mmCIF file of N, CA, C and O in Angstrom:
data_model
loop_
_atom_site.group_PDB
_atom_site.id
_atom_site.type_symbol
_atom_site.label_atom_id
_atom_site.label_comp_id
_atom_site.label_asym_id
_atom_site.label_seq_id
_atom_site.Cartn_x
_atom_site.Cartn_y
_atom_site.Cartn_z
ATOM 1 N N MET L 1 -17.314 -7.204 -14.056
ATOM 2 C CA MET L 1 -16.625 -8.360 -14.167
ATOM 3 C C MET L 1 -16.922 -9.508 -14.488
ATOM 4 O O MET L 1 -17.816 -9.813 -13.522
ATOM 5 N N ASN L 2 -16.512 -9.600 -15.291
ATOM 6 C CA ASN L 2 -16.459 -10.940 -16.185
ATOM 7 C C ASN L 2 -15.310 -12.320 -16.037
ATOM 8 O O ASN L 2 -14.369 -11.913 -17.082
ATOM 9 N N ILE L 3 -15.667 -12.755 -14.759
ATOM 10 C CA ILE L 3 -13.587 -13.668 -14.736
ATOM 11 C C ILE L 3 -13.635 -14.100 -15.539
ATOM 12 O O ILE L 3 -11.927 -14.265 -16.015
ATOM 13 N N GLU L 4 -14.629 -14.754 -16.232
ATOM 14 C CA GLU L 4 -14.291 -16.109 -17.422
ATOM 15 C C GLU L 4 -13.929 -15.148 -17.947
ATOM 16 O O GLU L 4 -12.481 -15.604 -18.803
ATOM 17 N N ASN L 5 -13.829 -14.251 -18.968
ATOM 18 C CA ASN L 5 -13.692 -13.380 -20.170
ATOM 19 C C ASN L 5 -12.694 -12.502 -19.853
ATOM 20 O O ASN L 5 -11.486 -12.355 -20.603
ATOM 21 N N ASN L 6 -11.632 -12.404 -18.519
ATOM 22 C CA ASN L 6 -10.591 -11.551 -18.072
ATOM 23 C C ASN L 6 -9.755 -13.075 -17.687
ATOM 24 O O ASN L 6 -8.546 -12.747 -18.071
ATOM 25 N N ILE L 7 -10.307 -14.097 -17.421
ATOM 26 C CA ILE L 7 -9.549 -15.109 -17.306
ATOM 27 C C ILE L 7 -8.701 -15.697 -18.389
ATOM 28 O O ILE L 7 -7.495 -16.170 -18.783
ATOM 29 N N ALA L 8 -9.360 -15.619 -19.640
ATOM 30 C CA ALA L 8 -9.418 -15.354 -21.025
ATOM 31 C C ALA L 8 -8.330 -14.850 -21.859
ATOM 32 O O ALA L 8 -6.901 -14.482 -22.808
ATOM 33 N N ARG L 9 -8.362 -13.829 -21.003
ATOM 34 C CA ARG L 9 -7.541 -12.296 -22.064
ATOM 35 C C ARG L 9 -6.459 -12.292 -21.299
ATOM 36 O O ARG L 9 -5.241 -12.419 -21.740
ATOM 37 N N PHE L 10 -6.759 -12.914 -19.945
ATOM 38 C CA PHE L 10 -5.260 -13.168 -19.448
ATOM 39 C C PHE L 10 -4.235 -13.256 -19.536
ATOM 40 O O PHE L 10 -2.592 -13.691 -19.955
ATOM 41 N N GLU L 11 -5.015 -14.822 -19.826
ATOM 42 C CA GLU L 11 -3.972 -16.432 -20.252
ATOM 43 C C GLU L 11 -3.187 -15.761 -22.034
ATOM 44 O O GLU L 11 -2.642 -16.428 -22.207
ATOM 45 N N ALA L 12 -3.984 -15.240 -22.558
ATOM 46 C CA ALA L 12 -3.535 -14.660 -24.171
ATOM 47 C C ALA L 12 -3.122 -14.000 -23.841
ATOM 48 O O ALA L 12 -1.771 -13.813 -24.454
ATOM 49 N N GLU L 13 -2.628 -12.823 -22.978
ATOM 50 C CA GLU L 13 -1.111 -11.920 -22.581
ATOM 51 C C GLU L 13 0.030 -12.308 -22.707
ATOM 52 O O GLU L 13 0.985 -12.673 -22.709
ATOM 53 N N LEU L 14 -0.290 -13.481 -21.435
ATOM 54 C CA LEU L 14 0.509 -14.969 -20.736
ATOM 55 C C LEU L 14 1.067 -15.481 -22.029
ATOM 56 O O LEU L 14 2.586 -15.599 -22.695
ATOM 57 N N ALA L 15 0.396 -16.025 -23.268
ATOM 58 C CA ALA L 15 0.740 -16.595 -24.450
ATOM 59 C C ALA L 15 1.771 -15.525 -25.144
ATOM 60 O O ALA L 15 2.414 -16.347 -25.938
ATOM 61 N N LYS L 16 1.547 -14.213 -25.265
ATOM 62 C CA LYS L 16 2.145 -13.889 -26.291
ATOM 63 C C LYS L 16 3.735 -13.577 -25.694
ATOM 64 O O LYS L 16 4.707 -12.939 -26.351
ATOM 65 N N VAL L 17 4.172 -12.913 -24.004
ATOM 66 C CA VAL L 17 5.233 -13.570 -23.605
ATOM 67 C C VAL L 17 6.089 -14.839 -23.984
ATOM 68 O O VAL L 17 5.800 -16.251 -23.807
ATOM 69 N N GLN L 18 6.965 -14.275 -24.295
ATOM 70 C CA GLN L 18 7.842 -15.814 -25.349
ATOM 71 C C GLN L 18 9.684 -15.619 -24.492
ATOM 72 O O GLN L 18 10.671 -14.788 -25.031
ATOM 73 N N ARG L 19 9.347 -16.029 -22.875
ATOM 74 C CA ARG L 19 10.624 -16.492 -22.461
ATOM 75 C C ARG L 19 10.627 -17.500 -21.595
ATOM 76 O O ARG L 19 9.416 -18.220 -20.831
ATOM 77 N N PRO L 20 11.299 -18.085 -21.378
ATOM 78 C CA PRO L 20 11.332 -19.812 -20.513
ATOM 79 C C PRO L 20 10.910 -19.457 -19.298
ATOM 80 O O PRO L 20 11.007 -18.524 -18.450
ATOM 81 N N GLY L 21 10.531 -20.300 -18.976
ATOM 82 C CA GLY L 21 9.268 -20.771 -17.929
ATOM 83 C C GLY L 21 8.326 -19.964 -17.654
ATOM 84 O O GLY L 21 7.380 -20.008 -16.201
ATOM 85 N N MET L 22 7.489 -19.856 -18.415
ATOM 86 C CA MET L 22 5.956 -18.985 -18.934
ATOM 87 C C MET L 22 5.168 -20.579 -18.155
ATOM 88 O O MET L 22 4.080 -20.117 -17.697
ATOM 89 N N ASP L 23 5.659 -21.430 -19.247
ATOM 90 C CA ASP L 23 4.413 -22.220 -18.996
ATOM 91 C C ASP L 23 4.183 -23.059 -17.699
ATOM 92 O O ASP L 23 2.879 -22.375 -16.979
ATOM 93 N N LYS L 24 5.245 -22.673 -16.629
ATOM 94 C CA LYS L 24 5.443 -23.402 -15.386
ATOM 95 C C LYS L 24 4.716 -21.815 -14.708
ATOM 96 O O LYS L 24 3.834 -22.221 -13.868
ATOM 97 N N LEU L 25 5.089 -20.954 -14.862
ATOM 98 C CA LEU L 25 4.146 -19.828 -14.209
ATOM 99 C C LEU L 25 2.898 -19.577 -14.285
ATOM 100 O O LEU L 25 1.369 -19.902 -13.614
ATOM 101 N N LEU L 26 2.386 -19.615 -15.757
ATOM 102 C CA LEU L 26 0.955 -19.856 -16.041
ATOM 103 C C LEU L 26 0.340 -21.524 -14.749
ATOM 104 O O LEU L 26 -0.522 -21.214 -14.327
ATOM 105 N N GLU L 27 1.138 -22.500 -15.555
ATOM 106 C CA GLU L 27 0.469 -23.354 -14.419
ATOM 107 C C GLU L 27 0.470 -23.307 -12.817
ATOM 108 O O GLU L 27 -0.844 -23.412 -12.026
ATOM 109 N N TYR L 28 1.493 -22.362 -12.485
ATOM 110 C CA TYR L 28 0.871 -22.096 -10.739
ATOM 111 C C TYR L 28 0.108 -21.057 -10.516
ATOM 112 O O TYR L 28 -0.987 -21.065 -9.987
ATOM 113 N N ILE L 29 0.174 -20.021 -11.963
ATOM 114 C CA ILE L 29 -1.083 -19.165 -11.318
ATOM 115 C C ILE L 29 -2.328 -19.564 -12.160
ATOM 116 O O ILE L 29 -3.684 -19.594 -10.775
ATOM 117 N N GLN L 30 -2.506 -20.965 -12.723
ATOM 118 C CA GLN L 30 -3.419 -21.622 -12.636
ATOM 119 C C GLN L 30 -3.822 -22.307 -11.465
ATOM 120 O O GLN L 30 -5.467 -22.863 -10.774
ATOM 121 N N LYS L 31 -2.973 -22.696 -10.199
ATOM 122 C CA LYS L 31 -3.653 -23.546 -9.213
ATOM 123 C C LYS L 31 -3.688 -22.993 -8.215
ATOM 124 O O LYS L 31 -4.601 -23.452 -7.333
ATOM 125 N N SER L 32 -3.519 -21.543 -8.127
ATOM 126 C CA SER L 32 -3.458 -21.038 -6.979
ATOM 127 C C SER L 32 -5.108 -20.025 -7.096
ATOM 128 O O SER L 32 -5.666 -20.447 -7.900
ATOM 129 N N ASP L 33 -4.850 -19.041 -5.817
ATOM 130 C CA ASP L 33 -6.230 -18.484 -6.310
ATOM 131 C C ASP L 33 -6.006 -17.499 -6.939
ATOM 132 O O ASP L 33 -6.622 -16.227 -6.356
ATOM 133 N N PHE L 34 -5.342 -16.816 -7.846
ATOM 134 C CA PHE L 34 -4.658 -15.657 -8.136
ATOM 135 C C PHE L 34 -6.211 -15.568 -9.137
ATOM 136 O O PHE L 34 -6.611 -13.823 -8.787
ATOM 137 N N TYR L 35 -6.684 -15.940 -10.078
ATOM 138 C CA TYR L 35 -8.150 -15.884 -10.680
ATOM 139 C C TYR L 35 -9.223 -14.995 -9.846
ATOM 140 O O TYR L 35 -10.241 -14.777 -10.172
ATOM 141 N N LYS L 36 -9.266 -15.804 -8.530
ATOM 142 C CA LYS L 36 -10.414 -15.897 -7.617
ATOM 143 C C LYS L 36 -10.411 -14.500 -6.043
ATOM 144 O O LYS L 36 -11.405 -14.040 -6.234
ATOM 145 N N ALA L 37 -9.028 -14.090 -6.369
ATOM 146 C CA ALA L 37 -8.802 -13.502 -5.054
ATOM 147 C C ALA L 37 -9.448 -12.360 -5.810
ATOM 148 O O ALA L 37 -9.322 -11.580 -6.498
ATOM 149 N N PRO L 38 -9.916 -11.102 -4.088
ATOM 150 C CA PRO L 38 -9.603 -10.095 -4.011
ATOM 151 C C PRO L 38 -8.664 -9.277 -4.126
ATOM 152 O O PRO L 38 -7.073 -9.323 -4.170
ATOM 153 N N ALA L 39 -8.169 -7.708 -4.917
ATOM 154 C CA ALA L 39 -7.000 -7.032 -5.130
ATOM 155 C C ALA L 39 -6.945 -6.204 -4.319
ATOM 156 O O ALA L 39 -5.466 -6.304 -3.668
ATOM 157 N N SER L 40 -7.829 -6.203 -3.363
ATOM 158 C CA SER L 40 -8.037 -5.355 -1.618
ATOM 159 C C SER L 40 -8.546 -6.275 -0.775
ATOM 160 O O SER L 40 -10.151 -6.766 -1.535
ATOM 161 N N THR L 41 -8.381 -6.134 0.714
ATOM 162 C CA THR L 41 -9.629 -7.132 1.831
ATOM 163 C C THR L 41 -10.628 -5.802 1.317
ATOM 164 O O THR L 41 -12.269 -6.164 2.096
ATOM 165 N N LYS L 42 -10.329 -4.733 1.716
ATOM 166 C CA LYS L 42 -11.580 -3.153 2.087
ATOM 167 C C LYS L 42 -11.219 -2.654 1.193
ATOM 168 O O LYS L 42 -12.394 -2.159 1.135
ATOM 169 N N TYR L 43 -10.469 -2.068 -0.179
ATOM 170 C CA TYR L 43 -10.485 -0.874 -0.442
ATOM 171 C C TYR L 43 -10.807 -1.266 -2.307
ATOM 172 O O TYR L 43 -12.155 -2.384 -2.766
ATOM 173 N N HIS L 44 -10.051 -1.116 -3.221
ATOM 174 C CA HIS L 44 -10.749 -0.855 -4.598
ATOM 175 C C HIS L 44 -10.213 -2.532 -4.592
ATOM 176 O O HIS L 44 -9.514 -3.108 -4.320
ATOM 177 N N LEU L 45 -11.482 -3.308 -5.991
ATOM 178 C CA LEU L 45 -11.660 -4.604 -6.380
ATOM 179 C C LEU L 45 -12.135 -5.198 -5.208
ATOM 180 O O LEU L 45 -11.531 -6.385 -5.524
ATOM 181 N N ALA L 46 -12.414 -5.390 -4.218
ATOM 182 C CA ALA L 46 -12.676 -5.791 -2.929
ATOM 183 C C ALA L 46 -13.129 -6.973 -3.233
ATOM 184 O O ALA L 46 -14.620 -7.001 -2.570
ATOM 185 N N ALA L 47 -13.287 -7.928 -4.539
ATOM 186 C CA ALA L 47 -14.125 -8.658 -4.601
ATOM 187 C C ALA L 47 -13.951 -10.395 -6.082
ATOM 188 O O ALA L 47 -12.474 -10.236 -6.074
ATOM 189 N N PRO L 48 -14.220 -11.071 -5.599
ATOM 190 C CA PRO L 48 -13.711 -12.366 -6.226
ATOM 191 C C PRO L 48 -13.155 -11.464 -7.835
ATOM 192 O O PRO L 48 -13.941 -11.327 -8.158
ATOM 193 N N GLY L 49 -11.919 -12.093 -8.046
ATOM 194 C CA GLY L 49 -11.528 -11.825 -9.234
ATOM 195 C C GLY L 49 -11.444 -10.389 -9.237
ATOM 196 O O GLY L 49 -10.650 -10.047 -10.698
ATOM 197 N N GLY L 50 -11.356 -9.528 -8.410
ATOM 198 C CA GLY L 50 -10.401 -8.634 -8.274
ATOM 199 C C GLY L 50 -8.909 -8.137 -8.429
ATOM 200 O O GLY L 50 -8.522 -7.555 -9.397
ATOM 201 N N LEU L 51 -8.277 -9.118 -8.410
ATOM 202 C CA LEU L 51 -6.499 -9.610 -8.004
ATOM 203 C C LEU L 51 -6.778 -9.277 -9.989
ATOM 204 O O LEU L 51 -5.472 -8.412 -10.266
ATOM 205 N N LEU L 52 -6.919 -10.380 -9.828
ATOM 206 C CA LEU L 52 -7.073 -10.782 -11.977
ATOM 207 C C LEU L 52 -7.946 -9.049 -12.760
ATOM 208 O O LEU L 52 -6.776 -8.480 -13.559
ATOM 209 N N GLN L 53 -8.569 -8.725 -12.279
ATOM 210 C CA GLN L 53 -9.019 -7.328 -12.939
ATOM 211 C C GLN L 53 -8.256 -6.244 -12.905
ATOM 212 O O GLN L 53 -8.432 -5.392 -13.537
ATOM 213 N N HIS L 54 -7.563 -5.726 -11.169
ATOM 214 C CA HIS L 54 -6.174 -4.923 -11.135
ATOM 215 C C HIS L 54 -5.170 -5.223 -12.061
ATOM 216 O O HIS L 54 -4.955 -4.294 -12.707
ATOM 217 N N SER L 55 -5.005 -6.388 -11.721
ATOM 218 C CA SER L 55 -3.840 -6.452 -13.016
ATOM 219 C C SER L 55 -4.126 -6.220 -14.997
ATOM 220 O O SER L 55 -3.244 -5.431 -15.156
ATOM 221 N N LEU L 56 -4.969 -6.455 -14.778
ATOM 222 C CA LEU L 56 -5.674 -5.560 -16.290
ATOM 223 C C LEU L 56 -5.491 -5.074 -16.413
ATOM 224 O O LEU L 56 -5.185 -4.040 -18.042
ATOM 225 N N ASN L 57 -6.351 -4.256 -15.571
ATOM 226 C CA ASN L 57 -6.472 -2.444 -15.449
ATOM 227 C C ASN L 57 -5.000 -2.125 -15.774
ATOM 228 O O ASN L 57 -4.652 -1.046 -16.326
ATOM 229 N N VAL L 58 -3.865 -2.254 -15.565
ATOM 230 C CA VAL L 58 -2.846 -2.652 -14.373
ATOM 231 C C VAL L 58 -2.221 -2.247 -16.101
ATOM 232 O O VAL L 58 -1.265 -1.461 -16.308
ATOM 233 N N LEU L 59 -2.353 -3.078 -16.643
ATOM 234 C CA LEU L 59 -1.709 -3.777 -17.806
ATOM 235 C C LEU L 59 -2.367 -2.188 -19.152
ATOM 236 O O LEU L 59 -1.385 -1.933 -20.349
ATOM 237 N N ASP L 60 -3.230 -2.611 -19.633
ATOM 238 C CA ASP L 60 -4.091 -1.504 -20.142
ATOM 239 C C ASP L 60 -3.708 0.241 -20.000
ATOM 240 O O ASP L 60 -3.362 1.380 -20.601
ATOM 241 N N ALA L 61 -3.606 0.125 -18.838
ATOM 242 C CA ALA L 61 -2.502 1.864 -17.980
ATOM 243 C C ALA L 61 -1.244 1.882 -18.531
ATOM 244 O O ALA L 61 -0.938 2.838 -19.205
ATOM 245 N N LEU L 62 -0.264 0.745 -18.341
ATOM 246 C CA LEU L 62 0.362 1.050 -18.862
ATOM 247 C C LEU L 62 0.528 1.115 -20.476
ATOM 248 O O LEU L 62 1.338 1.671 -21.235
ATOM 249 N N ARG L 63 -0.005 0.008 -20.999
ATOM 250 C CA ARG L 63 -0.216 0.734 -22.714
ATOM 251 C C ARG L 63 -0.673 1.856 -22.790
ATOM 252 O O ARG L 63 -0.183 2.776 -24.317
ATOM 253 N N GLY L 64 -1.701 2.076 -22.308
ATOM 254 C CA GLY L 64 -2.035 4.334 -22.545
ATOM 255 C C GLY L 64 -0.336 4.692 -22.138
ATOM 256 O O GLY L 64 -0.904 5.888 -22.770
ATOM 257 N N LEU L 65 -0.018 4.560 -21.739
ATOM 258 C CA LEU L 65 1.335 5.151 -21.632
ATOM 259 C C LEU L 65 2.316 5.179 -22.473
ATOM 260 O O LEU L 65 2.943 5.706 -22.761
ATOM 261 N N LEU L 66 3.296 3.854 -22.812
ATOM 262 C CA LEU L 66 3.142 3.722 -24.504
ATOM 263 C C LEU L 66 2.859 4.646 -25.435
ATOM 264 O O LEU L 66 1.780 4.589 -25.970
ATOM 265 N N THR L 67 4.209 4.832 -26.137
ATOM 266 C CA THR L 67 3.954 5.454 -27.688
ATOM 267 C C THR L 67 4.817 4.200 -28.496
ATOM 268 O O THR L 67 5.713 3.874 -28.172
ATOM 269 N N TRP L 68 3.992 3.865 -29.482
ATOM 270 C CA TRP L 68 4.428 3.171 -30.532
ATOM 271 C C TRP L 68 5.325 3.790 -31.654
ATOM 272 O O TRP L 68 4.232 4.246 -32.080
#
């Protein structure tokens, strides 16, 4: 798990969203512990950056279910 790469990818994905307030959401996320937090304290991705990795995994899974 490369946290720096995941941060860059996550922020690039957020940049694609054209909704009012996305800049404020990104600012909030950057100031929070979102990038460093584990997804769980005991189970899957219970490591620094786990929540970020989990979020990207969910995005990938959703994209896999969509048919374009």
